[in-house]
Amino acid sequence: MACLPAASLALRRWLGLGLFVLLCLSSGYALEKKVVKSKVGEKVGLPCCHEIPSWESLHNYRVYWQKNTTEVVLAYAEGKKISEHDRYKNRTEMDPRNLTLWISHMEILDNGPYQCVVQRRISQNSVVVCDEAVALIVTADFSEPNITTEVSATSCDSTEMVVTCSSHGGFPKPRISGTFNNMSVVWNAIWVSESSFSPYNVTGKQSFNVTKDTNITCSVEYGGLAKTTSLILKKTNYCIEPTVPPSYNVITASSIIIIIFLLAITLAARYLPRHVCSHCCKPQDSVEEGVKEYMKPPMSSKVTSETSSV
Ligand SMILES: *[C@@H]1O[C@H](CO)[C@@H](O)[C@H](O)[C@H]1NC(C)=O
Ligand SMILES: *[C@@H]1O[C@H](CO)[C@@H](O)[C@H](O)[C@H]1NC(C)=O
Ligand SMILES: *[C@@H]1O[C@H](CO)[C@@H](O)[C@H](O)[C@H]1NC(C)=O
Ligand SMILES: *[C@@H]1O[C@H](CO)[C@@H](O)[C@H](O)[C@H]1NC(C)=O
Ligand SMILES: *[C@@H]1O[C@H](CO)[C@@H](O)[C@H](O)[C@H]1NC(C)=O
Ligand SMILES: *[C@@H]1O[C@H](CO)[C@@H](O)[C@H](O)[C@H]1NC(C)=O
Ligand SMILES: *[C@@H]1O[C@H](CO)[C@@H](O)[C@H](O)[C@H]1NC(C)=O
Ligand SMILES: *[C@@H]1O[C@H](CO)[C@@H](O)[C@H](O)[C@H]1NC(C)=O
């Protein structure tokens, strides 16, 4: 029955058995491949296998949308809804032409294999037109991984840290991975979930010897998606003797500079005028120099007055 697509009874007589088997195989291959992805809360359409031509109507058909071959999600006969699953109440619609099943407010529980079966009424009998499976994969986003660290031991060369990476509220069950200084990390992971169809919380722990500032990343992968966080682990080194805090250093350094400066000024105040005088007194002979000499004393006196006032 599952191998009837595009092959009405009349057509079947025309087709050789070999071709029919081939048709079955190819449609079987297609069954495996049809996948629809969605996220919790979204609306998504599951495609069916038949489009009702414009000269016909849904009245001539029976359409069954079922999940996992056991529960009927939605069924139509003679153009009317004949069945709707409680869990899908008010959440489903079916396109009257291409028979796409629209499901809104997606839930984790909606995950699974779906099947669309279309029958056409020919006089008193129903003939299967097509039958197709589609897998619905519903994911829920995990939170950005949260990395926390705790120093467990320190030595002069390294800091031993326990790193915890956690993420919550996602689906399906995730894989947790990461890198530490470009090497892959294997986390000791714990998964928590109320059931296999509930959101998961995941926590990974690992300890590391940090010998220099190192980049660590943590990735949570689920249903082909991933969330990644990275952090720089700082090496905390307690080996250096407790030194004078920098504020004291600054004060000491600045006081030394001030003292030297004051000393220099005092010395300058004491010796500079004489130096200037002895220097300018040397070329006494020429008249020109004498003019210069006349010009200079006020300048030097100005210098001394400036320096002493500082
Ligand atoms: C079915 O029809 C609806 C609207 O008429 C369209 O959005 C949807 O893509 C169609 N689906 C397929 C599988 O053709
Ligand atoms: C569906 O919608 C109707 C009216 O809009 C409402 O009365 C009913 O409670 C809803 N059912 C569910 C299961 O939400
Ligand atoms: C499909 O139904 C079978 C039997 O009822 C059950 O064992 C299986 O877990 C179901 N699979 C899914 C994906 O719901
Ligand atoms: C990360 O986890 C720590 C400890 O559990 C918590 O205090 C902090 O608020 C969390 N940060 C975020 C962004 O969730
Ligand atoms: C990490 O590895 C990649 C290739 O695997 C390389 O390009 C990159 O430079 C490496 N980074 C560090 C910090 O070693
Ligand atoms: C998962 O984590 C969230 C937030 O931290 C919390 O509210 C929830 O109870 C946890 N779920 C389980 C199953 O532990
Ligand atoms: C870190 O190094 C110390 C000594 O160097 C060793 O005893 C300890 O096992 C190391 N820890 C890890 C997590 O490699
Ligand atoms: C850590 O490395 C990753 C790639 O390996 C990079 O994307 C990320 O920006 C780095 N983080 C920091 C804080 O440098």
XYZ file of C-alpha atoms and ligand atoms in Angstrom:
422
model
C 0.000 0.000 0.000
C 2.824 2.334 0.776
C 4.167 2.062 -2.731
C 1.278 3.498 -4.661
C 2.399 7.077 -5.245
C 1.604 8.300 -8.732
C 0.430 4.867 -9.707
C -3.303 4.528 -10.018
C -4.752 1.106 -10.715
C -4.935 1.812 -14.431
C -1.387 3.097 -14.494
C -0.172 0.068 -12.595
C -1.325 -2.246 -15.356
C 0.774 -0.271 -17.802
C 3.868 -0.308 -15.731
C 6.081 -3.333 -15.628
C 6.716 -4.927 -12.252
C 10.386 -3.947 -12.355
C 9.574 -0.292 -12.837
C 7.022 -0.505 -10.038
C 9.619 -1.931 -7.645
C 11.994 0.831 -8.688
C 9.288 3.390 -7.949
C 8.834 1.855 -4.513
C 12.534 1.945 -3.783
C 12.893 5.559 -4.827
C 9.878 6.628 -2.798
C 11.206 4.572 0.126
C 14.445 6.499 -0.169
C 12.501 9.769 -0.125
C 10.677 8.658 3.026
C 13.935 8.511 4.899
C 15.013 11.946 3.816
C 12.092 14.289 4.440
C 12.825 16.241 7.588
C 11.244 19.424 8.906
C 12.972 21.401 11.618
C 11.289 23.753 14.025
C 11.688 25.466 17.378
C 9.462 25.449 20.428
C 6.678 28.012 20.010
C 7.004 28.318 16.236
C 4.564 27.413 13.458
C 5.640 24.978 10.807
C 4.122 23.180 7.818
C 4.546 19.475 7.156
C 4.264 18.787 3.427
C 1.994 16.023 2.183
C 2.403 14.019 -1.020
C -0.558 15.133 -3.104
C -1.948 18.358 -4.475
C -5.648 18.317 -5.263
C -6.124 19.586 -8.816
C -8.267 22.686 -9.262
C -11.148 20.771 -10.925
C -11.506 18.527 -7.860
C -12.162 19.290 -4.212
C -11.338 17.892 -0.817
C -14.842 16.319 -0.899
C -13.553 13.467 -3.024
C -10.744 12.639 -0.606
C -9.929 11.217 2.761
C -6.782 12.609 4.375
C -5.149 11.240 7.477
C -2.322 13.003 9.224
C -0.935 10.690 11.841
C 1.998 10.613 14.169
C 4.239 7.634 14.714
C 1.605 5.521 12.843
C -0.443 5.259 16.055
C -2.138 8.581 16.857
C -4.318 10.489 14.426
C -3.399 14.168 14.570
C -6.021 15.332 12.080
C -8.313 13.553 9.647
C -10.630 14.779 6.890
C -13.354 12.910 5.016
C -15.798 14.331 2.446
C -14.340 17.771 3.087
C -15.005 17.721 6.832
C -12.755 17.342 9.823
C -13.574 13.947 11.279
C -10.926 13.726 13.968
C -8.490 15.912 15.879
C -6.121 14.858 18.617
C -6.614 16.604 21.964
C -2.991 17.605 22.251
C -3.188 19.348 18.870
C -6.546 21.110 19.449
C -6.540 24.654 18.010
C -2.947 24.209 16.910
C -3.441 22.580 13.520
C -4.711 23.592 10.099
C -4.631 21.723 6.838
C -4.183 23.397 3.483
C -7.239 22.286 1.401
C -5.175 22.080 -1.811
C -1.709 20.739 -1.077
C -2.767 19.120 2.224
C 0.156 20.642 4.149
C -0.378 20.218 7.884
C 0.377 23.425 9.776
C 1.173 23.060 13.448
C 1.546 26.170 15.598
C 2.848 26.722 19.140
C 5.302 23.894 18.636
C 6.001 21.741 21.688
C 8.845 19.351 22.441
C 6.263 16.551 22.523
C 5.467 17.223 18.848
C 8.822 15.655 17.934
C 8.554 12.473 15.929
C 7.705 10.792 12.661
C 4.506 11.967 10.954
C 2.654 10.380 8.092
C 0.234 11.720 5.576
C -2.138 9.250 3.897
C -4.355 10.395 1.036
C -7.231 8.309 -0.295
C -9.431 9.147 -3.243
C -13.016 7.975 -3.533
C -13.796 6.190 -6.757
C -17.522 5.315 -6.773
C -17.914 3.232 -3.562
C -14.252 2.424 -3.020
C -11.326 4.335 -1.634
C -7.982 4.105 -3.313
C -4.741 5.203 -1.714
C -3.285 8.019 -3.736
C -0.147 8.430 -1.692
C 1.359 7.853 1.692
C 4.367 9.759 2.899
C 6.387 10.138 6.078
C 7.993 13.292 7.315
C 10.141 13.601 10.416
C 9.560 16.620 12.608
C 12.490 17.753 14.711
C 11.631 20.319 17.360
C 14.484 22.000 19.201
C 14.516 24.391 22.139
C 17.381 26.847 22.508
C 19.861 26.409 25.312
C 20.957 29.433 27.312
C 24.407 30.882 26.584
C 26.818 28.626 28.493
C 27.894 30.119 31.818
C 31.541 29.464 32.727
C 32.576 29.795 36.365
C 35.958 29.067 37.906
C 37.204 28.123 41.317
C 40.876 27.989 42.298
C 41.583 24.667 43.972
C 45.359 24.874 44.390
C 48.207 27.187 43.540
C 51.926 26.786 43.180
C 54.639 29.008 41.796
C 54.284 27.533 38.307
C 50.578 26.977 37.961
C 47.127 27.571 39.309
C 44.828 24.569 39.439
C 41.284 25.590 38.639
C 37.977 23.767 38.614
C 35.986 25.119 35.697
C 32.217 24.638 35.505
C 30.223 25.254 32.361
C 26.443 25.161 32.493
C 23.543 25.788 30.173
C 19.848 25.145 30.595
C 16.390 24.855 29.111
C 17.193 23.287 25.740
C 16.212 20.281 23.682
C 17.267 17.676 22.533
C 19.881 16.231 24.871
C 23.044 18.197 24.074
C 26.664 17.363 23.549
C 29.054 19.499 25.558
C 32.545 20.207 24.232
C 35.184 22.885 24.368
C 38.781 23.944 23.966
C 41.495 24.842 26.427
C 44.461 26.555 24.808
C 43.430 25.044 21.461
C 43.192 21.490 22.831
C 39.799 19.856 23.011
C 38.265 19.489 26.431
C 36.382 16.449 27.672
C 33.953 17.635 30.316
C 32.600 15.469 33.085
C 29.017 16.130 32.182
C 25.743 15.784 34.041
C 22.431 16.073 32.240
C 19.197 16.816 34.077
C 15.754 16.466 32.567
C 12.349 15.578 33.943
C 11.708 13.148 31.087
C 13.121 12.298 27.692
C 10.698 14.853 26.187
C 11.502 17.708 28.591
C 14.100 20.472 28.418
C 17.581 19.527 29.513
C 20.019 21.262 31.838
C 23.650 20.363 31.346
C 26.685 20.987 33.530
C 30.272 20.118 32.635
C 33.186 20.175 35.070
C 36.902 19.822 34.550
C 40.071 20.902 36.332
C 42.975 22.567 34.599
C 46.538 23.545 35.429
C 46.785 27.115 34.292
C 50.408 28.080 33.692
C 49.643 31.233 31.712
C 46.557 33.231 30.804
C 44.560 30.796 28.714
C 41.465 31.034 26.561
C 38.832 28.407 27.406
C 35.661 27.798 25.414
C 32.572 25.767 26.195
C 30.107 24.697 23.493
C 26.682 23.148 23.885
C 25.509 21.414 20.697
C 21.937 20.266 20.098
C 19.994 19.307 16.980
C 22.598 20.807 14.643
C 22.800 24.094 16.577
C 25.392 25.288 19.068
C 25.930 27.897 21.763
C 29.498 28.822 22.711
C 31.061 30.956 25.430
C 34.732 31.729 25.926
C 36.672 33.103 28.837
C 40.303 33.953 29.599
C 41.554 32.030 32.618
C 44.019 34.237 34.499
C 46.934 32.631 36.213
C 46.928 33.847 39.798
C 50.396 33.642 41.219
C 50.936 33.900 44.942
C 54.670 33.196 44.901
C 56.069 36.716 44.722
C 56.913 38.150 48.178
C 54.225 40.546 49.309
C 55.547 43.778 47.822
C 54.840 47.385 48.695
C 51.498 48.215 47.144
C 51.790 50.418 44.062
C 50.277 53.451 45.804
C 53.229 53.504 48.235
C 55.621 53.048 45.326
C 54.142 56.042 43.594
C 54.362 58.141 46.754
C 57.991 57.080 47.390
C 59.010 57.684 43.817
C 57.343 61.057 43.655
C 58.812 62.176 47.006
C 62.297 61.158 45.788
C 61.782 63.140 42.608
C 60.541 66.152 44.584
C 63.501 65.965 46.995
C 65.988 65.725 44.110
C 64.253 68.576 42.363
C 64.341 70.772 45.466
C 67.991 69.868 45.988
C 68.772 70.782 42.406
C 66.966 74.092 42.787
C 68.781 74.933 45.993
C 72.114 74.097 44.403
C 71.205 76.024 41.319
C 70.092 78.998 43.388
C 73.391 78.913 45.215
C 75.824 78.342 42.300
C 74.095 79.502 39.145
C 74.391 83.304 39.691
C 78.162 82.950 40.352
C 78.592 80.678 37.331
C 76.784 83.137 35.136
C 78.800 85.975 36.565
C 82.189 84.271 36.307
C 81.319 83.163 32.753
C 80.216 86.574 31.602
C 83.078 88.336 33.318
C 85.700 86.575 31.182
C 85.508 88.531 27.880
C 85.733 91.991 29.432
C 87.996 93.681 26.802
C 85.734 94.532 23.866
C 83.160 97.225 23.905
C 80.578 94.998 22.293
C 81.015 92.544 25.101
C 80.576 95.359 27.468
C 77.194 96.090 25.911
C 76.278 92.438 26.277
C 77.446 92.546 29.807
C 75.218 95.494 30.381
C 72.309 93.487 28.942
C 72.897 90.320 30.909
C 72.760 91.183 34.582
C 69.031 91.969 34.510
C 68.430 88.593 32.792
C 70.459 86.641 35.305
C 68.840 88.453 38.158
C 65.520 87.563 36.605
C 66.573 83.899 36.473
C 67.619 83.920 40.096
C 64.441 85.590 41.193
C 62.398 83.002 39.231
C 64.272 79.994 40.563
C 64.239 81.129 44.137
C 60.557 81.808 44.016
C 59.799 78.239 42.916
C 0.984 24.560 0.276
O 0.264 25.774 0.109
C 0.619 26.800 1.006
C -0.258 27.998 0.764
O -1.211 27.796 -0.173
C 2.078 27.144 0.825
O 2.463 28.114 1.782
C 2.924 25.911 1.018
O 4.278 26.202 0.759
C 2.456 24.793 0.099
N 3.199 23.597 0.433
C 3.675 22.763 -0.480
C 4.420 21.590 0.032
O 3.502 22.957 -1.683
C -9.830 26.001 21.290
O -10.433 27.236 20.963
C -11.763 27.357 21.453
C -12.359 28.650 20.955
O -11.419 29.480 20.349
C -11.747 27.289 22.974
O -13.038 27.374 23.470
C -11.107 25.981 23.399
O -10.976 25.960 24.797
C -9.735 25.823 22.796
N -9.232 24.505 23.106
C -7.999 24.292 23.519
C -7.622 22.899 23.828
O -7.217 25.205 23.653
C 6.349 5.431 18.432
O 5.448 4.524 19.027
C 6.070 3.404 19.595
C 4.981 2.463 20.071
O 3.860 3.144 20.517
C 6.951 3.860 20.758
O 7.600 2.766 21.330
C 7.974 4.821 20.204
O 8.753 5.334 21.274
C 7.297 5.960 19.488
N 8.304 6.763 18.875
C 8.275 8.071 18.937
C 9.394 8.761 18.262
O 7.386 8.694 19.491
C 26.537 31.927 36.190
O 26.563 31.068 37.294
C 26.837 31.716 38.531
C 26.968 30.652 39.616
O 26.015 29.651 39.475
C 25.729 32.720 38.821
O 26.013 33.400 40.025
C 25.659 33.707 37.674
O 24.579 34.587 37.880
C 25.457 32.989 36.363
N 25.540 33.957 35.290
C 24.670 33.974 34.288
C 24.921 35.002 33.243
O 23.730 33.207 34.230
C 44.706 27.288 17.341
O 44.672 26.368 16.273
C 44.421 26.961 15.030
C 44.362 25.853 13.983
O 43.926 24.668 14.532
C 45.513 27.974 14.712
O 45.199 28.599 13.495
C 45.592 29.009 15.818
O 46.641 29.886 15.555
C 45.798 28.323 17.137
N 45.758 29.330 18.200
C 46.602 29.316 19.229
C 46.432 30.390 20.231
O 47.458 28.438 19.349
C 17.175 23.746 34.881
O 17.709 25.029 35.212
C 16.716 26.009 35.429
C 17.416 27.342 35.612
O 18.613 27.195 36.281
C 15.859 25.615 36.603
O 14.860 26.582 36.824
C 15.215 24.268 36.321
O 14.493 23.841 37.445
C 16.274 23.244 35.973
N 15.596 22.040 35.498
C 15.824 20.838 36.020
C 15.101 19.713 35.413
O 16.614 20.684 36.939
C 48.413 20.058 38.120
O 49.774 19.967 38.454
C 49.989 19.362 39.705
C 51.488 19.393 39.988
O 52.151 20.145 39.047
C 49.485 17.922 39.672
O 49.675 17.331 40.941
C 48.019 17.934 39.353
O 47.546 16.629 39.200
C 47.800 18.689 38.049
N 46.389 18.788 37.837
C 45.811 18.650 36.643
C 44.360 18.826 36.602
O 46.478 18.381 35.648
C 38.942 32.388 22.561
O 39.165 31.642 21.377
C 38.066 31.590 20.492
C 38.435 30.728 19.304
O 39.182 29.653 19.680
C 37.701 32.984 20.042
O 36.571 32.932 19.208
C 37.398 33.828 21.254
O 37.136 35.146 20.855
C 38.545 33.812 22.236
N 38.103 34.488 23.417
C 38.781 35.478 23.973
C 38.167 36.081 25.184
O 39.847 35.838 23.515
